[in-house]
mmCIF file of C-alpha atoms in Angstrom:
data_model
loop_
_atom_site.group_PDB
_atom_site.id
_atom_site.type_symbol
_atom_site.label_atom_id
_atom_site.label_comp_id
_atom_site.label_asym_id
_atom_site.label_seq_id
_atom_site.Cartn_x
_atom_site.Cartn_y
_atom_site.Cartn_z
ATOM 1 C CA MET A 1 11.734 -32.871 -4.583
ATOM 2 C CA THR A 2 9.197 -34.012 -7.169
ATOM 3 C CA ASP A 3 10.398 -35.316 -10.566
ATOM 4 C CA THR A 4 10.000 -32.353 -12.872
ATOM 5 C CA VAL A 5 10.492 -31.156 -16.418
ATOM 6 C CA LEU A 6 11.520 -27.524 -16.792
ATOM 7 C CA ARG A 7 11.305 -25.887 -20.228
ATOM 8 C CA ARG A 8 10.516 -22.750 -22.153
ATOM 9 C CA LEU A 9 6.807 -22.477 -22.893
ATOM 10 C CA GLY A 10 5.346 -21.596 -26.272
ATOM 11 C CA VAL A 11 1.968 -20.747 -27.766
ATOM 12 C CA ALA A 12 1.062 -24.467 -27.791
ATOM 13 C CA ASP A 13 1.107 -24.271 -23.954
ATOM 14 C CA LEU A 14 -1.328 -21.338 -23.783
ATOM 15 C CA ALA A 15 -4.397 -23.274 -22.583
ATOM 16 C CA ARG A 16 -2.446 -24.951 -19.768
ATOM 17 C CA LEU A 17 -0.853 -21.629 -18.826
ATOM 18 C CA VAL A 18 -4.270 -19.946 -18.655
ATOM 19 C CA ALA A 19 -5.558 -22.776 -16.422
ATOM 20 C CA LEU A 20 -2.565 -22.388 -14.101
ATOM 21 C CA GLU A 21 -3.040 -18.608 -13.909
ATOM 22 C CA ARG A 22 -6.654 -19.134 -12.823
ATOM 23 C CA THR A 23 -5.325 -20.580 -9.541
ATOM 24 C CA HIS A 24 -4.037 -17.066 -8.716
ATOM 25 C CA SER A 25 -6.161 -14.371 -7.060
ATOM 26 C CA ARG A 26 -5.390 -11.884 -9.858
ATOM 27 C CA PRO A 27 -4.717 -13.966 -12.991
ATOM 28 C CA TRP A 28 -3.291 -12.592 -16.192
ATOM 29 C CA THR A 29 -5.695 -12.750 -19.127
ATOM 30 C CA ARG A 30 -5.380 -15.139 -22.052
ATOM 31 C CA ASP A 31 -4.417 -12.201 -24.315
ATOM 32 C CA GLN A 32 -1.718 -11.007 -21.891
ATOM 33 C CA LEU A 33 -0.252 -14.503 -21.677
ATOM 34 C CA GLU A 34 -0.313 -14.967 -25.449
ATOM 35 C CA THR A 35 1.516 -11.655 -25.863
ATOM 36 C CA LEU A 36 4.203 -12.798 -23.414
ATOM 37 C CA LEU A 37 4.630 -16.138 -25.196
ATOM 38 C CA THR A 38 5.210 -14.397 -28.545
ATOM 39 C CA ASP A 39 7.426 -11.532 -27.333
ATOM 40 C CA GLY A 40 11.065 -12.066 -28.330
ATOM 41 C CA ALA A 41 12.297 -10.108 -25.292
ATOM 42 C CA VAL A 42 10.393 -12.333 -22.854
ATOM 43 C CA CYS A 43 11.004 -15.911 -21.759
ATOM 44 C CA VAL A 44 8.169 -17.843 -20.133
ATOM 45 C CA LEU A 45 9.494 -20.883 -18.310
ATOM 46 C CA GLY A 46 7.287 -23.712 -17.112
ATOM 47 C CA VAL A 47 7.780 -26.580 -14.718
ATOM 48 C CA GLU A 48 5.769 -29.762 -15.166
ATOM 49 C CA ALA A 49 5.206 -32.197 -12.314
ATOM 50 C CA GLU A 50 2.875 -35.154 -12.022
ATOM 51 C CA GLY A 51 1.779 -34.679 -15.628
ATOM 52 C CA GLN A 52 0.606 -31.099 -15.222
ATOM 53 C CA LEU A 53 1.925 -27.574 -15.648
ATOM 54 C CA ALA A 54 2.689 -26.901 -11.992
ATOM 55 C CA GLY A 55 4.360 -23.497 -12.223
ATOM 56 C CA HIS A 56 5.691 -20.776 -14.460
ATOM 57 C CA ALA A 57 8.041 -17.806 -14.385
ATOM 58 C CA VAL A 58 8.139 -14.800 -16.714
ATOM 59 C CA VAL A 59 11.472 -13.040 -17.240
ATOM 60 C CA ALA A 60 11.948 -10.042 -19.528
ATOM 61 C CA ARG A 61 15.157 -8.867 -21.152
ATOM 62 C CA LEU A 62 15.899 -5.191 -20.568
ATOM 63 C CA PRO A 63 18.766 -3.157 -22.093
ATOM 64 C CA PHE A 64 21.258 -4.018 -19.320
ATOM 65 C CA ASP A 65 19.234 -6.055 -16.831
ATOM 66 C CA ALA A 66 16.575 -8.742 -16.743
ATOM 67 C CA GLU A 67 13.374 -8.589 -14.715
ATOM 68 C CA LEU A 68 11.441 -11.424 -13.143
ATOM 69 C CA GLN A 69 7.925 -10.215 -13.867
ATOM 70 C CA ALA A 70 5.963 -13.096 -12.374
ATOM 71 C CA MET A 71 6.367 -16.481 -10.788
ATOM 72 C CA LEU A 72 3.534 -18.791 -9.809
ATOM 73 C CA VAL A 73 3.347 -22.348 -8.490
ATOM 74 C CA ALA A 74 -0.055 -24.057 -8.288
ATOM 75 C CA PRO A 75 -1.281 -24.113 -4.675
ATOM 76 C CA LEU A 76 -1.389 -27.919 -4.459
ATOM 77 C CA MET A 77 2.174 -28.181 -5.838
ATOM 78 C CA ARG A 78 3.863 -25.807 -3.395
ATOM 79 C CA ARG A 79 6.547 -26.761 -0.852
ATOM 80 C CA ARG A 80 8.219 -29.175 -3.320
ATOM 81 C CA GLY A 81 11.113 -27.014 -4.498
ATOM 82 C CA LEU A 82 9.426 -25.985 -7.760
ATOM 83 C CA ALA A 83 9.791 -22.234 -7.155
ATOM 84 C CA ALA A 84 13.500 -22.693 -6.427
ATOM 85 C CA SER A 85 13.893 -24.643 -9.684
ATOM 86 C CA LEU A 86 12.070 -21.950 -11.632
ATOM 87 C CA LEU A 87 14.171 -19.211 -10.037
ATOM 88 C CA ALA A 88 17.403 -21.065 -10.923
ATOM 89 C CA ALA A 89 16.183 -21.321 -14.539
ATOM 90 C CA VAL A 90 15.340 -17.600 -14.575
ATOM 91 C CA ILE A 91 18.852 -16.777 -13.325
ATOM 92 C CA ASP A 92 20.351 -19.048 -16.012
ATOM 93 C CA GLN A 93 18.283 -17.294 -18.698
ATOM 94 C CA ALA A 94 19.388 -13.856 -17.486
ATOM 95 C CA LEU A 95 23.014 -15.036 -17.574
ATOM 96 C CA ARG A 96 22.564 -16.292 -21.164
ATOM 97 C CA TRP A 97 21.307 -12.810 -22.044
ATOM 98 C CA GLU A 98 24.429 -11.423 -20.318
ATOM 99 C CA SER A 99 22.256 -9.268 -18.061
ATOM 100 C CA GLU A 100 24.162 -7.321 -15.421
ATOM 101 C CA ARG A 101 21.421 -7.718 -12.778
ATOM 102 C CA LEU A 102 18.173 -9.565 -12.225
ATOM 103 C CA LEU A 103 15.423 -7.361 -10.803
ATOM 104 C CA LEU A 104 12.110 -8.249 -9.171
ATOM 105 C CA GLU A 105 9.429 -6.938 -6.876
ATOM 106 C CA VAL A 106 7.435 -8.957 -4.374
ATOM 107 C CA ARG A 107 4.551 -8.337 -1.984
ATOM 108 C CA ALA A 108 5.876 -7.477 1.465
ATOM 109 C CA SER A 109 3.544 -10.075 3.010
ATOM 110 C CA ASN A 110 4.855 -12.911 0.795
ATOM 111 C CA SER A 111 7.406 -14.080 3.354
ATOM 112 C CA GLY A 112 8.027 -17.408 1.591
ATOM 113 C CA ALA A 113 8.972 -15.691 -1.670
ATOM 114 C CA VAL A 114 11.094 -13.073 0.108
ATOM 115 C CA ALA A 115 12.993 -15.867 1.894
ATOM 116 C CA LEU A 116 13.493 -17.744 -1.408
ATOM 117 C CA TYR A 117 14.881 -14.634 -3.099
ATOM 118 C CA ARG A 118 17.197 -13.803 -0.192
ATOM 119 C CA LYS A 119 18.511 -17.392 -0.167
ATOM 120 C CA ALA A 120 19.214 -17.029 -3.912
ATOM 121 C CA GLY A 121 21.346 -13.931 -3.294
ATOM 122 C CA PHE A 122 18.850 -11.109 -3.846
ATOM 123 C CA ASP A 123 19.122 -7.942 -1.760
ATOM 124 C CA GLU A 124 16.399 -5.436 -0.944
ATOM 125 C CA ASP A 125 16.846 -2.218 -2.923
ATOM 126 C CA GLY A 126 13.829 -0.337 -1.591
ATOM 127 C CA ARG A 127 10.061 -0.337 -1.264
ATOM 128 C CA ARG A 128 7.091 1.036 -3.102
ATOM 129 C CA ARG A 129 4.645 2.013 -0.387
ATOM 130 C CA GLY A 130 1.024 1.005 -1.044
ATOM 131 C CA TYR A 131 1.905 -0.403 -4.481
ATOM 132 C CA TYR A 132 -0.245 -3.537 -4.533
ATOM 133 C CA PRO A 133 -3.997 -3.720 -4.032
ATOM 134 C CA ALA A 134 -4.905 -5.825 -1.009
ATOM 135 C CA LEU A 135 -5.520 -9.501 -1.577
ATOM 136 C CA GLU A 136 -9.060 -10.830 -1.364
ATOM 137 C CA SER A 137 -9.922 -11.638 2.229
ATOM 138 C CA PRO A 138 -11.579 -14.936 3.223
ATOM 139 C CA ALA A 139 -13.552 -12.842 5.745
ATOM 140 C CA LEU A 140 -15.227 -10.972 2.909
ATOM 141 C CA LYS A 141 -16.468 -14.231 1.424
ATOM 142 C CA ASN A 142 -17.455 -15.755 4.775
ATOM 143 C CA PRO A 143 -18.583 -13.303 7.486
ATOM 144 C CA ASP A 144 -18.092 -15.997 10.142
ATOM 145 C CA LEU A 145 -14.306 -15.713 9.632
ATOM 146 C CA LYS A 146 -12.582 -12.897 11.517
ATOM 147 C CA SER A 147 -9.288 -11.384 10.373
ATOM 148 C CA LYS A 148 -6.877 -9.096 12.126
ATOM 149 C CA ALA A 149 -3.883 -7.083 11.022
ATOM 150 C CA GLU A 150 -0.664 -9.035 11.513
ATOM 151 C CA PRO A 151 2.812 -7.566 12.037
ATOM 152 C CA GLN A 152 5.116 -8.284 9.106
ATOM 153 C CA ALA A 153 8.870 -8.546 8.703
ATOM 154 C CA GLY A 154 10.354 -5.099 8.272
ATOM 155 C CA GLY A 155 7.896 -3.506 10.678
ATOM 156 C CA GLY A 156 4.944 -3.159 8.320
ATOM 157 C CA VAL A 157 1.404 -4.273 8.983
ATOM 158 C CA ALA A 158 -0.569 -6.230 6.432
ATOM 159 C CA THR A 159 -4.293 -5.643 6.536
ATOM 160 C CA LEU A 160 -6.914 -7.339 4.460
ATOM 161 C CA ARG A 161 -9.012 -5.257 2.098
ATOM 162 C CA GLY A 162 -12.329 -4.294 3.607
ATOM 163 C CA VAL A 163 -11.512 -5.828 6.994
ATOM 164 C CA GLY A 164 -10.548 -3.656 9.919
ATOM 165 C CA PRO A 165 -9.495 -4.500 13.470
ATOM 166 C CA GLY A 166 -11.367 -7.494 14.867
ATOM 167 C CA GLY A 167 -12.697 -8.430 11.439
ATOM 168 C CA ALA A 168 -15.053 -5.446 11.209
ATOM 169 C CA PRO A 169 -15.510 -3.946 7.742
ATOM 170 C CA SER A 170 -13.226 -0.980 7.082
ATOM 171 C CA ALA A 171 -13.796 2.043 4.912
ATOM 172 C CA GLY A 172 -11.839 1.811 1.659
ATOM 173 C CA ALA A 173 -9.348 -0.715 0.424
ATOM 174 C CA GLU A 174 -5.984 -1.208 2.108
ATOM 175 C CA ARG A 175 -2.866 -1.446 -0.027
ATOM 176 C CA GLU A 176 0.366 -3.341 0.411
ATOM 177 C CA ASP A 177 4.043 -2.487 -0.068
ATOM 178 C CA ALA A 178 6.193 -3.956 -2.807
ATOM 179 C CA ILE A 179 9.749 -4.902 -1.904
ATOM 180 C CA LEU A 180 12.196 -4.141 -4.729
ATOM 181 C CA MET A 181 15.017 -6.676 -4.922
ATOM 182 C CA SER A 182 17.968 -7.360 -7.215
ATOM 183 C CA ARG A 183 20.890 -9.682 -7.660
ATOM 184 C CA ARG A 184 24.080 -8.752 -9.479
ATOM 185 C CA LEU A 185 24.910 -11.336 -12.165
ATOM 186 C CA LEU A 186 27.999 -10.012 -13.963
#
């Protein structure tokens, strides 16, 4: 694992947080991030590695539970244990709040995140069918790339927006399931 510093982020970290979010396909806006950083019921945790903000997690305090609203690790910093460190810090924060459970939702196709959450003791509570918009397809940006639907864990099929069987354009955007997960804390 990389040497890291994990801490609560504040408004002074906004510019670095915005830059990190821009590595995501659907980044939160500067205003949304500033609102999170100043909300007393929200904790934004950051992990620094190699002198940069390498990841963040957003956890919100609810009346009886806590909810992991987002977690992101910069693409070049993945596979170093940073997401696991962030998740452990989120769990610690929820315990400090004396939350009964920690809730989250995750894209069905995000097998790495699903495996991380299961390893950390989260169970699947259900699914929201067609909840997420499809992710941007590389085939849409480069017509020389072909994409096909791939079977997913749980029996679903992930398809890329605008790309049908054999990489041909499809009519309308495909959507993706959200897996609802929770872990009992108290």
